[in-house]
Coordinates of C-alpha atoms in Angstrom, one line a residue:
Chain D
Q1 CA 131.9 85.1 157.7
Q2 CA 134.1 86.5 155.0
Q3 CA 133.5 84.0 152.1
V4 CA 135.8 85.8 149.6
K5 CA 139.2 87.1 150.8
Q6 CA 141.0 89.6 148.6
S7 CA 144.6 90.8 148.8
P8 CA 146.4 93.1 148.7
Q9 CA 144.3 96.0 150.1
S10 CA 146.3 98.5 148.1
L11 CA 148.8 98.2 145.3
I12 CA 151.1 100.7 143.6
V13 CA 152.5 99.7 140.2
Q14 CA 154.6 101.6 137.7
K15 CA 153.2 102.3 134.3
G16 CA 153.9 99.4 132.1
G17 CA 154.1 96.9 134.9
I18 CA 151.9 94.0 135.9
S19 CA 149.3 94.4 138.5
I20 CA 148.2 91.2 140.3
I21 CA 145.3 90.9 142.7
N22 CA 144.4 87.7 144.5
C23 CA 141.2 86.3 145.8
A24 CA 140.4 83.1 147.7
Y25 CA 137.0 81.7 148.3
E26 CA 135.5 79.2 150.7
N27 CA 132.2 78.0 149.3
T28 CA 132.9 75.3 146.7
A29 CA 129.4 75.7 145.3
F30 CA 130.4 79.1 143.8
D31 CA 130.3 78.7 140.0
Y32 CA 130.9 82.2 138.6
F33 CA 133.7 84.6 139.5
P34 CA 133.6 88.2 138.1
W35 CA 135.9 91.0 138.6
Y36 CA 134.6 94.6 138.9
Q37 CA 136.4 97.9 138.5
Q38 CA 135.2 101.0 140.3
F39 CA 136.2 104.6 139.9
P40 CA 135.4 107.2 142.6
G41 CA 131.8 108.3 142.4
K42 CA 130.8 105.5 140.0
G43 CA 129.2 102.1 140.4
P44 CA 131.3 99.0 139.8
A45 CA 131.7 98.0 136.2
L46 CA 132.1 94.4 135.1
L47 CA 135.6 93.8 133.8
I48 CA 136.0 90.1 133.2
A49 CA 134.5 86.9 134.6
I50 CA 135.3 83.2 134.7
R51 CA 133.7 79.9 135.4
P52 CA 135.5 77.1 137.4
D53 CA 135.7 74.8 134.4
V54 CA 138.3 77.2 132.8
S55 CA 141.7 77.8 134.2
E56 CA 142.4 81.1 132.5
K57 CA 140.5 83.8 130.6
K58 CA 142.1 86.7 128.8
E59 CA 140.4 89.9 127.5
G60 CA 142.8 92.5 126.2
R61 CA 145.3 93.4 129.0
F62 CA 143.2 91.7 131.7
T63 CA 143.6 88.0 132.6
I64 CA 141.9 85.8 135.2
S65 CA 143.8 82.8 136.4
F66 CA 141.7 80.2 138.3
N67 CA 142.9 77.4 140.5
K68 CA 139.9 75.3 141.5
S69 CA 141.8 72.9 143.8
A70 CA 143.3 75.8 145.8
K71 CA 140.0 77.8 145.7
Q72 CA 141.9 80.8 144.4
F73 CA 141.6 83.2 141.5
S74 CA 143.5 86.2 140.5
L75 CA 143.4 89.2 138.2
H76 CA 146.4 90.2 136.2
I77 CA 146.6 93.6 134.5
M78 CA 149.3 93.6 131.9
D79 CA 151.0 96.9 130.8
S80 CA 149.3 98.8 133.6
Q81 CA 148.3 102.3 132.7
P82 CA 147.5 105.4 134.9
G83 CA 143.9 105.1 133.6
D84 CA 143.7 101.7 135.4
S85 CA 144.0 103.4 138.7
A86 CA 140.8 102.4 140.5
T87 CA 139.4 100.0 143.1
Y88 CA 139.1 96.4 141.9
F89 CA 136.7 93.9 143.5
C90 CA 136.6 90.2 143.0
A91 CA 133.3 88.5 143.5
A92 CA 131.7 85.0 143.5
T93 CA 128.2 83.7 143.1
L94 CA 126.3 80.6 142.6
N95 CA 123.4 80.3 140.2
P96 CA 121.8 76.9 140.4
S97 CA 118.5 77.9 139.0
G98 CA 119.8 79.9 136.1
T99 CA 118.6 83.1 137.6
A100 CA 120.5 86.1 138.9
S101 CA 121.8 85.5 142.4
K102 CA 123.7 87.5 145.0
L103 CA 127.3 88.5 144.5
T104 CA 129.6 87.9 147.4
F105 CA 132.4 90.5 147.1
G106 CA 135.9 90.7 148.2
T107 CA 137.0 93.7 150.2
G108 CA 138.6 95.5 147.3
T109 CA 142.0 96.5 146.1
R110 CA 142.9 100.1 145.5
L111 CA 145.3 100.2 142.6
Q112 CA 147.5 103.2 141.8
V113 CA 149.5 103.2 138.6
T114 CA 152.3 105.7 138.7
L115 CA 154.1 107.3 135.8
Chain I
K1 CA 121.0 100.7 125.4
A2 CA 120.8 103.1 128.3
G3 CA 122.5 101.8 131.4
V4 CA 121.0 101.3 134.9
T5 CA 119.8 104.6 136.3
Q6 CA 119.3 105.5 139.9
T7 CA 117.6 108.4 141.5
P8 CA 118.3 110.5 143.4
R9 CA 122.1 110.5 143.2
Y10 CA 122.5 112.2 146.5
L11 CA 120.3 112.3 149.6
I12 CA 120.7 113.8 153.1
K13 CA 118.4 112.7 155.8
T14 CA 118.2 112.9 159.6
R15 CA 118.0 110.0 162.0
G16 CA 114.5 108.5 162.3
Q17 CA 113.4 109.6 158.9
Q18 CA 112.6 107.2 156.1
V19 CA 113.9 107.2 152.5
T20 CA 113.0 105.7 149.2
L21 CA 115.5 105.1 146.4
S22 CA 114.6 104.3 142.8
C23 CA 116.3 102.1 140.2
S24 CA 115.5 101.7 136.5
P25 CA 117.2 98.6 135.0
I26 CA 118.5 98.2 131.6
S27 CA 115.7 97.7 129.1
G28 CA 114.7 94.1 128.9
H29 CA 116.3 93.2 132.2
R30 CA 113.9 91.6 134.7
S31 CA 116.2 91.1 137.7
V32 CA 117.1 93.9 140.0
S33 CA 119.5 93.6 142.9
W34 CA 120.4 96.1 145.6
Y35 CA 123.7 96.4 147.4
Q36 CA 125.0 98.6 150.2
Q37 CA 128.6 99.9 150.0
T38 CA 130.4 101.3 153.0
P39 CA 134.1 101.8 153.8
G40 CA 133.9 99.4 156.7
Q41 CA 131.7 96.6 155.4
G42 CA 132.4 96.8 151.7
L43 CA 129.8 95.7 149.2
Q44 CA 126.9 93.8 150.8
F45 CA 123.9 92.3 149.1
L46 CA 120.5 93.6 150.3
F47 CA 117.9 91.8 148.1
E48 CA 117.0 90.8 144.6
Y49 CA 113.8 91.0 142.7
F50 CA 112.7 89.2 139.6
S51 CA 109.3 89.7 138.0
E52 CA 108.0 91.6 141.0
T53 CA 109.0 88.8 143.4
Q54 CA 111.8 89.0 146.0
R55 CA 113.9 85.9 145.3
N56 CA 116.9 86.5 147.5
K57 CA 117.5 88.5 150.7
G58 CA 120.7 89.5 152.5
N59 CA 121.3 89.8 156.2
F60 CA 119.8 93.3 156.8
P61 CA 117.2 94.3 159.3
G62 CA 113.5 94.6 158.4
R63 CA 113.9 98.4 158.1
F64 CA 115.3 97.7 154.7
S65 CA 112.6 96.7 152.2
G66 CA 112.1 96.8 148.5
R67 CA 109.7 96.2 145.7
Q68 CA 109.6 95.8 142.0
F69 CA 107.0 97.1 139.6
S70 CA 105.6 95.4 136.5
N71 CA 108.0 97.5 134.3
S72 CA 110.9 96.0 136.3
R73 CA 111.7 99.4 137.9
S74 CA 112.5 98.9 141.6
E75 CA 112.5 100.9 144.8
M76 CA 114.1 100.3 148.1
N77 CA 113.0 101.8 151.3
V78 CA 114.8 102.3 154.6
S79 CA 112.7 103.3 157.5
T80 CA 113.8 104.8 160.9
L81 CA 117.2 105.8 159.5
E82 CA 120.3 105.3 161.6
L83 CA 123.7 107.0 161.3
G84 CA 125.1 103.6 160.2
D85 CA 122.8 103.6 157.2
S86 CA 125.0 106.2 155.5
A87 CA 126.3 104.5 152.5
L88 CA 126.3 104.2 148.7
Y89 CA 123.3 102.2 147.6
L90 CA 123.9 100.4 144.4
C91 CA 121.4 98.8 142.1
A92 CA 122.3 96.2 139.6
S93 CA 120.2 94.7 136.8
S94 CA 120.5 91.4 135.0
L95 CA 118.7 89.5 132.3
G96 CA 118.4 86.7 134.8
G97 CA 121.9 85.2 134.6
N98 CA 125.0 85.8 136.6
T99 CA 126.1 89.0 134.8
Q100 CA 125.0 92.0 136.7
Y101 CA 125.4 95.6 135.6
F102 CA 125.5 98.3 138.2
G103 CA 124.1 101.8 138.3
P104 CA 126.0 104.9 139.6
G105 CA 124.5 104.5 143.0
T106 CA 122.7 106.8 145.4
R107 CA 124.8 108.4 148.1
L108 CA 122.8 108.5 151.3
T109 CA 124.0 110.6 154.2
V110 CA 122.2 110.3 157.6
L111 CA 122.8 113.2 160.0

């Protein structure tokens, strides 16, 4: 059962534009929502993360918006650059015991930023 | 600090063989998780080890196993390889909280 649904599958944005990737989750017990960026041939790199008690978190050009009632969260990349071209994964996890737990990933969004 | 390292980076095996992959976590991290990444199934959790104990396991057959050593280094083993086991195997380390840092992965090709 797909517990984290991610859209779109691919996205083309012009340089300087805003890239928006959306995710929806089913398990209301999830309490940590990270976004990962992956370049070809590399492992995923943590980009930004949010907890459900916060509606928005911003780090540089990257912003997570979180809607707990709708069980949705999204990544906004402002002023998108060609170097942002990569695959982005949303994820969710629950961590009741304070120990590392399994990440449930979305299916990924391939972002291409054109000149 | 050095990041998560995985060896080897590339492997080619034939069906029926077994394979062992290695992961060295970030210094001080005691939790190591393993994930399988394929184009069809995406990123899927295999298992997680903390202080040499498996604490969490994904929905993979028993051919997939792992262990963790006292220095937190971890290995995963896949026995009786199948074509469908071809994937990028990723290791992630954590201090014990939610934040997980991934290594570059081991690309396994089964012929």
